Amino acid sequence: MLKVFSYLKSYKLSIVIALSLMLTELVVELWHPLLMAHIIDDGIIGEDLSAVLRWGGIMVVLALIGFAAGIVNSFFAAHVSQSFGFDLRKHVFGKIQTFSFANFNKFPASTLITRLTSDVNQLQNIIFMGLRILMRAPLLMLGGLVMALIVNAKLALVLVLVTPVLLVFLLWIMNKGFTLFRLVQERLDTTNGVLRESLIGMRLIKAFVRFGHEVRRFTKANDDLMDRMIAALRLVELTLPLLLLVMNLSILYILWSGNRAIGSDSAEVGEIVAIVNYTLRITGAFSVVSLILTSVSRAKASGQRLAAVLDTKVDIVDSDEVNGDLCVKTGKLSFENVSFCYPDTDTPVLGSVSFTVQPGETLAIMGATGAGKSTLFQLIPRLYDVNGGTIKLDDADIRYFPLESLRMGIGFVPQEALLFTGTVRENIRWGNERASEDEMIEAARRAQIHETIMKLPKQYDTVIGQKGVNLSGGQKQRLSVARALIRKPNLLLLDDSTSALDAKTEANLLAALKEHQCTTLIITQKISTAMEADKIILLEEGRVLAEGGHEQLLHSSPLYRQIVQSQLGEGVAI
Amino acid sequence: MRGSKGKSSVKDWKRTLVKLWAYLSVHKRLLTAVLVMVVISSSLGLLGPYLLGRAIDVYLVPRNSSGLLSFIFLIAGSYLLYSLSTWLQSYWMIGVAQRTVATMREDLFRQLHKLPISYFTKRQHGELMSRLTNDMDNVSQTLNSSFIQLFSSVLTFIGMLAMMIWLSPWLTLITLSIVPLMYFGMKWITARTGRFFKEQQRNLGDLNGFVEETLSGQRVVKTFSQEKRVIAEFEAKNERLKTAGYWAQTYTGFIPKLMNVLNNMCFAVIAGAGGILALNDMVSIGVIVTFSEYARQFTRPLNDLANQFNTFLSAVAGAERVFEVLEEEEEAGDEQRAVELKTVKGEIEFSGVFFSYEQDVQTLSGIDLRVSPGQTLALVGPTGAGKSTVVQLLSRFYEPSGGQIRVDGQDICRIKRHSLRQHMGFVLQDTFLFQDTIRENIRYGKLEASDEEVEQAARLANAHAFIMKLPKQYDTVLSQDGGGISQGQKQLLSIARAILADPSILILDEATSSIDTITEIKIQEALYRLMKGRTNIVIAHRLNTIRRADQIIVLEDGKIIERGTHESLLRQRGFYHGLYDSKSSRSKKGQLG
């Protein structure tokens, strides 16, 4: 929580200015009833016109000073709160970017999105309020109290008794409200989550005619959100009427005791009027406080949610022994007894996997669905860290590489071609911003997508929708390959990235990859692809079952023979 | 030019407000109750200061104590009622406001599902999400307080004016002199804020969209080590949001200050002028006290209105963005004469079908095909040839720009969309699974299926074995990026889902692309069993999956270039033969070398 507000530190000066301007306003506000008392007591009762004019003039001047202070305060308060929001979003987003996949499992995307927008907004609002009225209200209260005591301590005594009680009451409500608003934000996550899934799975939902089902799911989340919101708001809205009642009754008490005090000549009418006036102002401050209350409770809930993100321990970071000079050069890759299981599970996905790929070689990885092929790939750019054994690149443990230069040296083509909203050009150059136009076209050519792109109406400037919705599966895969090739990586990882390609295009693609002298690992289901590789590894249940060239495996591995048969048909002689 | 722009935006507001009112008016009875409470609390709010002034004039100044106590009880009673009515009005209003917001959210959600697929191709998910959360949040906050304050402000203002005139016309005149000042000040400010609020909401949506997309593509961001770039892009959007937010907030901040100074000036003027008048015995001290209190309260409703006006502005900006989606053209509605299909034999016919996603690029041109009930049609061809498009048209995700598609002899435009799709089962290219248990994900194919049926379907799809190896088996909750299971396993689950749906027409679009061939053979039998007695459309690259199809159609550039059975196409030695050959020839080469 403290960490969240620590971003305010950079704006110390602005905060001080804003607060002092606020205090100036406050002084004006507190001074006014006093001057009013002067007008009544000196001017009207003393029948002195010049006194009336003098005090009236001072009041006007003060009001103008207060106004100027208020206007300038606006600039500073907005500056602080918006900059704070900016910093907070920046840091939270930056933090999220350092998250490992294990971290992401704790924070689904929908909650991170709400936190970055809705929660930051809540905090931003409270800061703005804080620099303008939040502080002013309690100070106004305190000031009003002090002034009332100065005017007539005996009459104002009741205020000293009532105000703290009300404050305690307010704090209690605030605490309760905080719990309720945290639930509200959580429900907002859920609602957001349902919506997001619905958007991503739109095709499936339409295809299965599950509109009604989705609406029910959403309505449930939405109603829940509504109920929580109503509960939270109703609680905090209870405070204002109660506060007003107590304060109003206090005024009546002051009137009544004031009347008796006048009788015994221990108070003047002007004094009573002034105290009543102060009480009214304190009451006004109280109602402001109760208004702010909602925001404070919400902001506290939001602050905690943001702190949770900022305080998350990232488990994949550069280790202490990292060698800053290391970067991927030759692309020699070796696995030595690597074992792995996903965080928070104890089912091993990989068990003592060992193999070596020489620079420039191509290794094909085959195996049944769920054998651990993709998992093996994820370990190389350190999306997850191994549990046992080591992975070496250029004969150095990958953990000694700075994370960034390790990943910079790898061209990764994931199984699902994840594209971004933007033009084709932007998507390819996403892999390497510094690439020239020629380099981009070269990458597209190699990925066998250049001609397809040239046929599009706007060619490289064609806009593709989120996740590449307006492209065919094969087009997406080839764009994703081009994005990896433009980096000119020394190690290329293709995770079944040619599955949606027809055999001809695929063959051309593989041939083009051969020209590019880099170590290539390719996960595939197709024997035709595997045959092109220098070496094939057969994975089964996380273990290397067989390793070798096509011919070798044909003779040594029954499973491999079976796969070959399954694809080339009975007729193929072995 | 600016003027005309301003005018049109005022018109937009009116439209937005009218629409908002349509939502609110559902709760007319509660709103009336709220209004009654507002009237009561506003009049009591007016009565309070008056009684207070009377107490001073009648009892305190003449030092007269008799009857003061009962007078005080009278005031206490009015205060009690005041608090009660204030409480009730907000209690009810919260209910109305939140229910309204919930309804709007639900409508927005429903609308999203009614929009054609093409709507989503150009919009980011996160941006749409922002409308449902951030924009609705603004509407909610405004409805909570503004509605009440709007009415109470107007009422209080009128009431107070009347009281003031009655008490002292002169002082009233002096007090009112600040109104023009207020008017011009407000006009100046609000002319600026509205624009910035709109911009702020738009930038917020933009940021939201970016965040959502980056998080969805986190795997690529990480493996490409593009965190710095993504952060830089985020920062640019963040900066824009900050700038818009800064100006919106600064200008908004002026409003209470303006009100405050006018308030204080008013107070000073009343004190001064009142003093002068009192000296001339034109008003009493009590009246001045009452007046100064009124002056405070008099500017307060205006102040509130002004303050509300701004939250109000941001809410209107938000509501406008919500209605924007609600007004988007829906997936073309079913024709009036559209029929429900009770049973489907599964005869499919395309005659002269044309289609293009974007102008000047024909995705499909002149497609003619016919599939008899129970037959299997395989679509092959290079990527981007239009294979998936054929399926998309058949399921009416898009409408053909020319030609006709018939199911059981009935033009599908005349069949209700939901009814058409109900008879179809899909295994789509992009496997999508919900963040839910495996059991519920399979059950999605048939919501009323029993657990046994779910397991049966999983067995048929060859998914049962791997599911049983998971720590919680069928109750394993899939995480958002499917971290727990592999892509191939996801495909097995979506096949199980389709099996459970038991459709008349089965569509397999690259259903087994990520499944290894051994597993594929294992489920092949299940698939054949599944396909039996149904009409099937299969899109696949692996030729052995389509070898047994009754009819194979080869597409290239949106045209049918070859058709026939596996054998006849091989004999033709055309494109299909080339596809087949590129595989087998290489395998021969492999064997040789």
PDB file of C-alpha atoms in Angstrom, chain B residues 385-527:
ATOM      1  CA  ALA B 385      -7.792 -20.390 -50.964  1.00  0.00           C
ATOM      2  CA  GLY B 386     -11.095 -19.782 -49.209  1.00  0.00           C
ATOM      3  CA  LYS B 387     -11.711 -23.132 -47.529  1.00  0.00           C
ATOM      4  CA  SER B 388     -12.649 -21.727 -44.137  1.00  0.00           C
ATOM      5  CA  THR B 389     -14.721 -19.069 -45.851  1.00  0.00           C
ATOM      6  CA  VAL B 390     -16.969 -21.737 -47.349  1.00  0.00           C
ATOM      7  CA  VAL B 391     -17.675 -22.970 -43.849  1.00  0.00           C
ATOM      8  CA  GLN B 392     -18.179 -19.462 -42.504  1.00  0.00           C
ATOM      9  CA  LEU B 393     -20.783 -18.794 -45.162  1.00  0.00           C
ATOM     10  CA  LEU B 394     -22.545 -22.067 -44.532  1.00  0.00           C
ATOM     11  CA  SER B 395     -22.893 -21.194 -40.863  1.00  0.00           C
ATOM     12  CA  ARG B 396     -23.928 -17.662 -41.794  1.00  0.00           C
ATOM     13  CA  PHE B 397     -21.149 -15.822 -40.018  1.00  0.00           C
ATOM     14  CA  TYR B 398     -21.082 -13.842 -43.216  1.00  0.00           C
ATOM     15  CA  GLU B 399     -23.615 -13.487 -45.993  1.00  0.00           C
ATOM     16  CA  PRO B 400     -22.618 -14.293 -49.566  1.00  0.00           C
ATOM     17  CA  SER B 401     -22.498 -11.333 -51.913  1.00  0.00           C
ATOM     18  CA  GLY B 402     -23.934 -13.441 -54.694  1.00  0.00           C
ATOM     19  CA  GLY B 403     -25.464 -16.854 -55.261  1.00  0.00           C
ATOM     20  CA  GLN B 404     -27.386 -19.099 -52.950  1.00  0.00           C
ATOM     21  CA  ILE B 405     -26.633 -21.600 -50.243  1.00  0.00           C
ATOM     22  CA  ARG B 406     -29.260 -24.209 -49.511  1.00  0.00           C
ATOM     23  CA  VAL B 407     -29.613 -26.705 -46.713  1.00  0.00           C
ATOM     24  CA  ASP B 408     -32.195 -29.408 -47.367  1.00  0.00           C
ATOM     25  CA  GLY B 409     -33.279 -27.418 -50.386  1.00  0.00           C
ATOM     26  CA  GLN B 410     -34.065 -24.372 -48.263  1.00  0.00           C
ATOM     27  CA  ASP B 411     -32.175 -21.117 -48.856  1.00  0.00           C
ATOM     28  CA  ILE B 412     -30.279 -20.580 -45.604  1.00  0.00           C
ATOM     29  CA  CYS B 413     -31.226 -16.923 -45.621  1.00  0.00           C
ATOM     30  CA  ARG B 414     -34.720 -18.142 -44.926  1.00  0.00           C
ATOM     31  CA  ILE B 415     -33.686 -20.278 -42.008  1.00  0.00           C
ATOM     32  CA  LYS B 416     -33.389 -18.786 -38.578  1.00  0.00           C
ATOM     33  CA  ARG B 417     -29.754 -18.392 -37.774  1.00  0.00           C
ATOM     34  CA  HIS B 418     -29.834 -20.071 -34.407  1.00  0.00           C
ATOM     35  CA  SER B 419     -31.885 -22.927 -35.808  1.00  0.00           C
ATOM     36  CA  LEU B 420     -29.405 -23.434 -38.621  1.00  0.00           C
ATOM     37  CA  ARG B 421     -26.417 -23.471 -36.334  1.00  0.00           C
ATOM     38  CA  GLN B 422     -28.142 -25.717 -33.844  1.00  0.00           C
ATOM     39  CA  HIS B 423     -27.988 -28.501 -36.386  1.00  0.00           C
ATOM     40  CA  MET B 424     -24.321 -27.993 -37.049  1.00  0.00           C
ATOM     41  CA  GLY B 425     -21.355 -29.104 -35.006  1.00  0.00           C
ATOM     42  CA  PHE B 426     -18.066 -27.308 -35.284  1.00  0.00           C
ATOM     43  CA  VAL B 427     -14.477 -28.038 -34.545  1.00  0.00           C
ATOM     44  CA  LEU B 428     -12.920 -24.746 -35.467  1.00  0.00           C
ATOM     45  CA  GLN B 429      -9.429 -23.899 -36.527  1.00  0.00           C
ATOM     46  CA  ASP B 430      -8.788 -21.786 -33.432  1.00  0.00           C
ATOM     47  CA  THR B 431      -9.550 -23.984 -30.489  1.00  0.00           C
ATOM     48  CA  PHE B 432     -11.161 -21.903 -27.844  1.00  0.00           C
ATOM     49  CA  LEU B 433     -11.668 -23.196 -24.349  1.00  0.00           C
ATOM     50  CA  PHE B 434     -13.146 -21.397 -21.394  1.00  0.00           C
ATOM     51  CA  GLN B 435     -11.387 -20.794 -18.118  1.00  0.00           C
ATOM     52  CA  ASP B 436     -13.466 -23.478 -16.533  1.00  0.00           C
ATOM     53  CA  THR B 437     -13.231 -27.172 -15.706  1.00  0.00           C
ATOM     54  CA  ILE B 438     -12.609 -29.674 -18.475  1.00  0.00           C
ATOM     55  CA  ARG B 439     -15.997 -31.175 -17.760  1.00  0.00           C
ATOM     56  CA  GLU B 440     -17.815 -27.890 -18.350  1.00  0.00           C
ATOM     57  CA  ASN B 441     -15.787 -27.212 -21.451  1.00  0.00           C
ATOM     58  CA  ILE B 442     -16.908 -30.463 -23.034  1.00  0.00           C
ATOM     59  CA  ARG B 443     -20.442 -29.971 -21.783  1.00  0.00           C
ATOM     60  CA  TYR B 444     -20.553 -26.755 -23.749  1.00  0.00           C
ATOM     61  CA  GLY B 445     -21.529 -28.910 -26.731  1.00  0.00           C
ATOM     62  CA  LYS B 446     -24.740 -29.923 -25.020  1.00  0.00           C
ATOM     63  CA  LEU B 447     -25.528 -28.020 -21.868  1.00  0.00           C
ATOM     64  CA  GLU B 448     -27.953 -30.569 -20.479  1.00  0.00           C
ATOM     65  CA  ALA B 449     -25.562 -33.520 -20.906  1.00  0.00           C
ATOM     66  CA  SER B 450     -24.952 -35.732 -17.897  1.00  0.00           C
ATOM     67  CA  ASP B 451     -21.463 -36.388 -16.527  1.00  0.00           C
ATOM     68  CA  GLU B 452     -21.589 -39.854 -18.096  1.00  0.00           C
ATOM     69  CA  GLU B 453     -22.340 -38.420 -21.493  1.00  0.00           C
ATOM     70  CA  VAL B 454     -19.460 -35.987 -21.107  1.00  0.00           C
ATOM     71  CA  GLU B 455     -17.061 -38.797 -20.271  1.00  0.00           C
ATOM     72  CA  GLN B 456     -18.411 -40.900 -23.099  1.00  0.00           C
ATOM     73  CA  ALA B 457     -17.709 -38.094 -25.538  1.00  0.00           C
ATOM     74  CA  ALA B 458     -14.216 -37.660 -24.112  1.00  0.00           C
ATOM     75  CA  ARG B 459     -13.552 -41.360 -24.548  1.00  0.00           C
ATOM     76  CA  LEU B 460     -14.682 -41.239 -28.165  1.00  0.00           C
ATOM     77  CA  ALA B 461     -12.381 -38.310 -28.797  1.00  0.00           C
ATOM     78  CA  ASN B 462      -9.535 -40.195 -27.176  1.00  0.00           C
ATOM     79  CA  ALA B 463      -9.246 -37.456 -24.568  1.00  0.00           C
ATOM     80  CA  HIS B 464     -10.272 -39.550 -21.590  1.00  0.00           C
ATOM     81  CA  ALA B 465      -6.828 -41.046 -21.019  1.00  0.00           C
ATOM     82  CA  PHE B 466      -4.975 -37.772 -20.734  1.00  0.00           C
ATOM     83  CA  ILE B 467      -7.743 -36.183 -18.691  1.00  0.00           C
ATOM     84  CA  MET B 468      -7.490 -38.977 -16.147  1.00  0.00           C
ATOM     85  CA  LYS B 469      -3.783 -38.254 -15.776  1.00  0.00           C
ATOM     86  CA  LEU B 470      -4.431 -34.643 -14.769  1.00  0.00           C
ATOM     87  CA  PRO B 471      -4.331 -33.919 -11.039  1.00  0.00           C
ATOM     88  CA  LYS B 472      -8.045 -33.190 -10.770  1.00  0.00           C
ATOM     89  CA  GLN B 473      -9.133 -35.076 -13.867  1.00  0.00           C
ATOM     90  CA  TYR B 474     -12.415 -33.772 -15.234  1.00  0.00           C
ATOM     91  CA  ASP B 475     -12.479 -31.064 -12.600  1.00  0.00           C
ATOM     92  CA  THR B 476      -9.163 -29.580 -13.679  1.00  0.00           C
ATOM     93  CA  VAL B 477      -9.648 -25.901 -14.325  1.00  0.00           C
ATOM     94  CA  LEU B 478      -7.992 -24.765 -17.522  1.00  0.00           C
ATOM     95  CA  SER B 479      -5.867 -21.696 -17.020  1.00  0.00           C
ATOM     96  CA  GLN B 480      -6.114 -18.756 -19.350  1.00  0.00           C
ATOM     97  CA  ASP B 481      -3.345 -19.627 -21.751  1.00  0.00           C
ATOM     98  CA  GLY B 482      -4.186 -23.290 -21.491  1.00  0.00           C
ATOM     99  CA  GLY B 483      -0.939 -23.658 -19.571  1.00  0.00           C
ATOM    100  CA  GLY B 484      -1.952 -27.025 -18.237  1.00  0.00           C
ATOM    101  CA  ILE B 485      -2.644 -28.833 -21.486  1.00  0.00           C
ATOM    102  CA  SER B 486      -1.136 -28.896 -24.924  1.00  0.00           C
ATOM    103  CA  GLN B 487      -2.577 -27.553 -28.139  1.00  0.00           C
ATOM    104  CA  GLY B 488      -3.272 -31.058 -29.395  1.00  0.00           C
ATOM    105  CA  GLN B 489      -5.075 -31.933 -26.196  1.00  0.00           C
ATOM    106  CA  LYS B 490      -7.151 -28.797 -26.639  1.00  0.00           C
ATOM    107  CA  GLN B 491      -8.168 -30.061 -30.054  1.00  0.00           C
ATOM    108  CA  LEU B 492      -9.150 -33.392 -28.580  1.00  0.00           C
ATOM    109  CA  LEU B 493     -11.359 -31.558 -26.104  1.00  0.00           C
ATOM    110  CA  SER B 494     -13.023 -29.544 -28.822  1.00  0.00           C
ATOM    111  CA  ILE B 495     -13.660 -32.721 -30.788  1.00  0.00           C
ATOM    112  CA  ALA B 496     -15.264 -34.214 -27.679  1.00  0.00           C
ATOM    113  CA  ARG B 497     -17.360 -31.078 -27.455  1.00  0.00           C
ATOM    114  CA  ALA B 498     -18.577 -31.524 -31.017  1.00  0.00           C
ATOM    115  CA  ILE B 499     -19.248 -35.209 -30.464  1.00  0.00           C
ATOM    116  CA  LEU B 500     -21.452 -34.339 -27.538  1.00  0.00           C
ATOM    117  CA  ALA B 501     -23.388 -31.832 -29.606  1.00  0.00           C
ATOM    118  CA  ASP B 502     -24.513 -34.643 -31.937  1.00  0.00           C
ATOM    119  CA  PRO B 503     -25.255 -32.454 -34.954  1.00  0.00           C
ATOM    120  CA  SER B 504     -26.693 -33.366 -38.364  1.00  0.00           C
ATOM    121  CA  ILE B 505     -23.966 -31.466 -40.137  1.00  0.00           C
ATOM    122  CA  LEU B 506     -20.451 -31.743 -38.807  1.00  0.00           C
ATOM    123  CA  ILE B 507     -17.771 -29.275 -39.744  1.00  0.00           C
ATOM    124  CA  LEU B 508     -14.152 -30.096 -39.034  1.00  0.00           C
ATOM    125  CA  ASP B 509     -11.902 -27.166 -39.876  1.00  0.00           C
ATOM    126  CA  GLU B 510      -8.324 -28.333 -39.356  1.00  0.00           C
ATOM    127  CA  ALA B 511      -9.644 -30.250 -36.399  1.00  0.00           C
ATOM    128  CA  THR B 512      -6.615 -32.446 -35.999  1.00  0.00           C
ATOM    129  CA  SER B 513      -3.805 -30.176 -37.187  1.00  0.00           C
ATOM    130  CA  SER B 514      -1.972 -30.183 -33.863  1.00  0.00           C
ATOM    131  CA  ILE B 515      -2.584 -33.802 -33.081  1.00  0.00           C
ATOM    132  CA  ASP B 516       0.146 -36.281 -33.815  1.00  0.00           C
ATOM    133  CA  THR B 517      -0.662 -38.804 -36.454  1.00  0.00           C
ATOM    134  CA  ILE B 518      -0.651 -41.810 -34.162  1.00  0.00           C
ATOM    135  CA  THR B 519      -3.271 -40.240 -31.942  1.00  0.00           C
ATOM    136  CA  GLU B 520      -5.049 -39.108 -35.048  1.00  0.00           C
ATOM    137  CA  ILE B 521      -5.296 -42.682 -36.242  1.00  0.00           C
ATOM    138  CA  LYS B 522      -6.610 -43.667 -32.862  1.00  0.00           C
ATOM    139  CA  ILE B 523      -9.373 -41.100 -33.068  1.00  0.00           C
ATOM    140  CA  GLN B 524      -9.841 -41.657 -36.770  1.00  0.00           C
ATOM    141  CA  GLU B 525     -12.116 -44.585 -36.108  1.00  0.00           C
ATOM    142  CA  ALA B 526     -14.033 -42.496 -33.606  1.00  0.00           C
ATOM    143  CA  LEU B 527     -14.242 -39.695 -36.130  1.00  0.00           C
TER     144      LEU B 527
END
